[in-house]
Coordinates of C-alpha atoms and ligand atoms in Angstrom, one line a residue:
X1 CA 82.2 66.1 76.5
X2 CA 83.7 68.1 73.9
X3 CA 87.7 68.3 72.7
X4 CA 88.9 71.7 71.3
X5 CA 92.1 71.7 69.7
X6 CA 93.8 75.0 69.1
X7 CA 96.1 74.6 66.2
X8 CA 97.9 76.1 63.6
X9 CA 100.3 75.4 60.9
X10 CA 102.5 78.3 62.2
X11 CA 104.6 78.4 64.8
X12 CA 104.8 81.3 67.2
X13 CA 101.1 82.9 67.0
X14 CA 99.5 82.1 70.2
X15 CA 98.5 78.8 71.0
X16 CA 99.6 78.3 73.8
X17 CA 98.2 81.3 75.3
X18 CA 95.0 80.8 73.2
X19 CA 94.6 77.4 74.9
X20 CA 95.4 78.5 78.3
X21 CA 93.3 81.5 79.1
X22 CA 90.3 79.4 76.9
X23 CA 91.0 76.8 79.4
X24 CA 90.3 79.3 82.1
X25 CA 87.3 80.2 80.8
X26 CA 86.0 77.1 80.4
X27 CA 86.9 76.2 84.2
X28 CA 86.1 79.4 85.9
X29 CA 83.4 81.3 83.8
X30 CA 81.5 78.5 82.9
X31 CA 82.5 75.9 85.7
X32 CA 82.9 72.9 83.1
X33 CA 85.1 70.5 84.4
X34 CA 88.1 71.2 82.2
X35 CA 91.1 69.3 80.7
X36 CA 93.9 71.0 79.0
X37 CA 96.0 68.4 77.3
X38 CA 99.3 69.7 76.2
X39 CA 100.4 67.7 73.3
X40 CA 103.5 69.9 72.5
X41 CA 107.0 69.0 73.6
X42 CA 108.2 72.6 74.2
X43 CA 105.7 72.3 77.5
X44 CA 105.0 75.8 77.5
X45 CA 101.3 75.5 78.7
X46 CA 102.6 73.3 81.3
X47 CA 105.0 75.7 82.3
X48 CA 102.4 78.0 82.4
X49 CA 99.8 76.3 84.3
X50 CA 102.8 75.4 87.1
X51 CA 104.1 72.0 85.8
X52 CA 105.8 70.0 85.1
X53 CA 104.6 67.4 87.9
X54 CA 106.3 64.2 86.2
X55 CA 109.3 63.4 84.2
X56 CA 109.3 62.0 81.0
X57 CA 106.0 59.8 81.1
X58 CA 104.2 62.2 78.5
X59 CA 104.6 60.2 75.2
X60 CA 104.1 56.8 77.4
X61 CA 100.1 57.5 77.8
X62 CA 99.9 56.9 73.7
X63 CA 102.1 53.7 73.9
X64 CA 99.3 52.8 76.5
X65 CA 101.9 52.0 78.6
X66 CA 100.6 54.0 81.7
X67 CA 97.3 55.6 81.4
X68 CA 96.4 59.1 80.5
X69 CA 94.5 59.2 84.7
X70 CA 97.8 58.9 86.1
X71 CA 99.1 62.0 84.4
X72 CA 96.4 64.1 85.2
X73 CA 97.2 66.9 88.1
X74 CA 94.5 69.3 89.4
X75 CA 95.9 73.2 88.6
X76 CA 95.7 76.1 90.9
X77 CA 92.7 76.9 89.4
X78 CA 89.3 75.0 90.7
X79 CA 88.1 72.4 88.1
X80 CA 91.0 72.8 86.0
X81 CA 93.2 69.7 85.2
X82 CA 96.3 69.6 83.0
X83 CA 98.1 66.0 81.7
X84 CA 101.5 68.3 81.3
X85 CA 103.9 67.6 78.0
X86 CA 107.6 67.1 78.6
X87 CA 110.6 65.9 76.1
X88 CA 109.3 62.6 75.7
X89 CA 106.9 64.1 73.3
X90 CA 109.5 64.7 70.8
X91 CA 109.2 61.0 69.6
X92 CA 105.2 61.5 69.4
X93 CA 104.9 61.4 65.8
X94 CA 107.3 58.6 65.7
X95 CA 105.0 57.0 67.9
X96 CA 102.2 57.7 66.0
X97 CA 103.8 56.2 62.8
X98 CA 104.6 53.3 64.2
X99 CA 101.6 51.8 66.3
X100 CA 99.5 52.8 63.1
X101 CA 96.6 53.3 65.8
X102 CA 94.9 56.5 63.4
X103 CA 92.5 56.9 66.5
X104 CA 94.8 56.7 69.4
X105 CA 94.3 60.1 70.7
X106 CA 90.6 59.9 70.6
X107 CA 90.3 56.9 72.5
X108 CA 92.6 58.1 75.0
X109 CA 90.1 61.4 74.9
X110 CA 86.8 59.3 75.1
X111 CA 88.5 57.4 78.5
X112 CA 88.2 60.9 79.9
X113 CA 85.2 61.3 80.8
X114 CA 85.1 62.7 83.5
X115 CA 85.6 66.1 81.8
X116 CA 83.1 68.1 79.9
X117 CA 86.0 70.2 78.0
X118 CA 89.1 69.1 76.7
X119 CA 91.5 71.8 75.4
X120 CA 94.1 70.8 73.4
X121 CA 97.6 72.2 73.0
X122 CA 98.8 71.4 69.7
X123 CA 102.2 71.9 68.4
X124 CA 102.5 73.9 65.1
X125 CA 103.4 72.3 61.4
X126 CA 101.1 69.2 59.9
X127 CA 102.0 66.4 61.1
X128 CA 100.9 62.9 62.9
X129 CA 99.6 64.7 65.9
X130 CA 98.3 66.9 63.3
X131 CA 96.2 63.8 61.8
X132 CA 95.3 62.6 65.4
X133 CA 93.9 65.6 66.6
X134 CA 91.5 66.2 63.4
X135 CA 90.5 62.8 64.0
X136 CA 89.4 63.2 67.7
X137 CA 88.6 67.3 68.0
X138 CA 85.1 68.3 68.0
X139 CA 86.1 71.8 66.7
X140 CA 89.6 73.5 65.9
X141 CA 89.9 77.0 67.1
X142 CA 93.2 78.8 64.3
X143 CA 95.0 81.9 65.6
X144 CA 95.5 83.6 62.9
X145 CA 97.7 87.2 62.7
X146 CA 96.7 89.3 60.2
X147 CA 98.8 88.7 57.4
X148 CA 98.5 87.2 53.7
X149 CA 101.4 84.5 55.1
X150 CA 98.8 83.9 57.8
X151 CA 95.8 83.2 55.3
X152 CA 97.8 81.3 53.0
X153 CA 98.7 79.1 56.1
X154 CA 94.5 78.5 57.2
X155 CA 93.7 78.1 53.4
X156 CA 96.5 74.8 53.6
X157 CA 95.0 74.1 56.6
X158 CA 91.6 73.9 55.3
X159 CA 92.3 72.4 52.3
X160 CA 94.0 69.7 54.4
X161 CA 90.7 69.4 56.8
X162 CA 88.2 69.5 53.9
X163 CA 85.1 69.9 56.3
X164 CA 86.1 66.9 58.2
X165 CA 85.8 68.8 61.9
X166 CA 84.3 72.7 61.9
X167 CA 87.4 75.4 61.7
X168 CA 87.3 78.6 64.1
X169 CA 89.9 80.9 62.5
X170 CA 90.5 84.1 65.1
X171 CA 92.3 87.1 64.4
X172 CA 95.1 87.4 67.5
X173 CA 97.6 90.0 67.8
X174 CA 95.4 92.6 66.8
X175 CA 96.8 96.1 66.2
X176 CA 93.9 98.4 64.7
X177 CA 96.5 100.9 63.9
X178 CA 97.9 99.2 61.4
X179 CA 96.2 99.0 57.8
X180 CA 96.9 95.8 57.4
X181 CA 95.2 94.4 60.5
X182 CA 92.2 96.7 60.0
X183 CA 91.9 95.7 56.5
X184 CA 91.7 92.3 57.4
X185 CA 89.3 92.2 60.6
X186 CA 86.9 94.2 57.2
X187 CA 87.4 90.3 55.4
X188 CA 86.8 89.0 58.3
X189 CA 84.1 90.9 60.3
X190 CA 82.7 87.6 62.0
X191 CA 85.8 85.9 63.0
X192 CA 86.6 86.8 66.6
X193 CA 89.5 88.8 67.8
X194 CA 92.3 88.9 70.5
X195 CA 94.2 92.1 70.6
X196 CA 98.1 92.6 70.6
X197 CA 98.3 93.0 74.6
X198 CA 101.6 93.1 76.7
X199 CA 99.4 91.3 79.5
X200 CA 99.3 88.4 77.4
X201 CA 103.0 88.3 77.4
X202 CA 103.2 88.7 80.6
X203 CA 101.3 85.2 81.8
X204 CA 105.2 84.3 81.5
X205 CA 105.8 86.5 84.5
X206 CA 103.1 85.5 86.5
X207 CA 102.5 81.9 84.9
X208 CA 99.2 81.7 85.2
X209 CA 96.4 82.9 82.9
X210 CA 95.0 86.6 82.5
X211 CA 92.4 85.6 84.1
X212 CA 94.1 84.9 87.6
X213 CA 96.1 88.1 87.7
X214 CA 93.9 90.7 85.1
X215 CA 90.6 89.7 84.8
X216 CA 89.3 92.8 84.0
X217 CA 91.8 93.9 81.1
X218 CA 90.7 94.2 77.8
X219 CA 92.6 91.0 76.7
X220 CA 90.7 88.9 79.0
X221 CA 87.7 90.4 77.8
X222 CA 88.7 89.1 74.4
X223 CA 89.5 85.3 75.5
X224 CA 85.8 85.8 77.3
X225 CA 84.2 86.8 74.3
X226 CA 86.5 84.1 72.4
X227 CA 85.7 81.7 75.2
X228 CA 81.3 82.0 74.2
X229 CA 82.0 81.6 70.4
X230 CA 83.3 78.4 71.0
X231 CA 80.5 77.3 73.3
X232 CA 78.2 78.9 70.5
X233 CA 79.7 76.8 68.0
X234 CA 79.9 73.5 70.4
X235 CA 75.9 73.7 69.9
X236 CA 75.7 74.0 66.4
X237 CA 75.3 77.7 66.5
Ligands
ATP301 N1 97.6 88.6 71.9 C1 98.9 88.6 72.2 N2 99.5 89.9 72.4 C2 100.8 90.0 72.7 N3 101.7 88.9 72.7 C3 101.2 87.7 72.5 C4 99.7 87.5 72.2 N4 99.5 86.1 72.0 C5 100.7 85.6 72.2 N5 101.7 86.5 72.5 C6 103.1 86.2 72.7 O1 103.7 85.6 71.5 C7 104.6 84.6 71.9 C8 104.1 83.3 71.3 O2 102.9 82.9 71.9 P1 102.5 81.4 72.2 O3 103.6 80.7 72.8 O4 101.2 81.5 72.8 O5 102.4 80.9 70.7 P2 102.3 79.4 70.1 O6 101.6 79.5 68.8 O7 101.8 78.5 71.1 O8 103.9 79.1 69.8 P3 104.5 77.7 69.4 O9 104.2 77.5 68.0 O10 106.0 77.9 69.7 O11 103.9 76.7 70.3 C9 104.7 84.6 73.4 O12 105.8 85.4 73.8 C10 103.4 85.2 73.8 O13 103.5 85.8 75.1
MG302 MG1 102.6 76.7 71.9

């Protein structure tokens, strides 16, 4: 089993969509048995994925008060599962703080294990989710949008992680048109890249991953692509 965060210190760059069409992937082009865990209080992969399926039991699988099993629903999609956020998860770093458990989320991750990928949905900023999830990820994917606001933000980041779980920065919101975006996929010629596409805003339409509804777009292509780096990486490539 492996647990891949997608995080970033910025808010806004595609997480959430990284983390759901990667979960795809991971459930329907590799057929792992697939977790995406969405540790965020604004829900939006849940939303995405058709939750919510409970009511405000999210933050109660860290007090251990019910366990993480209960909150897991099978998705649409064949061997993917989802343990949906909700508001409860607004108290999570509060949590976190107090029950001074530094590896609660990575227990909780190692009971799962039933899964062979766990994706996790990470809110933005650094914080005591933050510290939770470098304890228990086996790798941490970055979107990163071309821009020296965006490095600045990976190089705080990495500073922060200091080697302490393998960094995957990927450029998203690509526009090759733009000199800036160009310039910086030259830096960066290894890092992978997700296009600016409207089909990715348009999972909100159809709440479901590109996958499910444009398999064959040049987007999805992308998360593929994205998808096998990641795999690559899992074993030490
Ligand atoms: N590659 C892309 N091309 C075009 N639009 C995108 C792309 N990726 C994400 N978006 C859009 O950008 C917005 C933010 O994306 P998303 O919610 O995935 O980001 P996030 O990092 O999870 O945000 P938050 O920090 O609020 O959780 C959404 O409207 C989404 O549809
Ligand atoms: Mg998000």
């Amino acid at each position: 089993m492996a647990a891949i965060a997608i995080y970033s210190l910025k808010g806004g760059v595609g997480k959430t969509s990284m983390a759901v069409n990667l979960a795809w992937c991971a459930a329907s082009l590799c057929a792992r048995r697939t977790l995406l865990w969405d540790l965020d209080p604004q829900a939006a992969s849940t939303w995405l994925l058709g939750g919510p399926a409970h009511g405000d039991q999210a933050q109660a699988v860290f007090s251990r008060d019910i366990s993480a099993d209960r909150l897991v629903r099978q998705t649409d999609i064949p061997r993917l599962s989802l343990i949906g956020a909700d508001d409860s998860l607004r108290g999570l770093d509060h949590l976190f703080h107090a029950i001074d458990k530094k590896k609660r989320l990575g227990k909780l991750i190692d009971g799962l294990d039933d899964y062979e990928r766990i994706i996790l949905d990470c809110p933005p900023g650094l914080t005591e989710t933050t510290e939770q999830m470098l304890r228990a990820a086996d790798l941490i994917v970055v979107p990163v949008v071309p821009s020296a606001l965006a490095t600045r933000a990976l190089e705080v980041v990495d500073g922060h992680v200091r080697g302490r779980v393998p960094l995957l920065p990927v450029h998203v919101m690509v526009d090759r048109r733009r000199r800036l975006h160009a310039e910086a996929l030259a830096a960066h010629p290894d890092w992978p890249v997700i296009p600016m596409a409207s089909l990715v805003e348009a999972m909100g339409e159809h709440r479901a991953p590109l996958g499910a509804f444009a398999p064959r777009s040049s987007a999805a292509q992308a998360y593929a692509d994205l998808w096998r780096s990641v795999e690559r990486r899992l074993a030490g490539g």
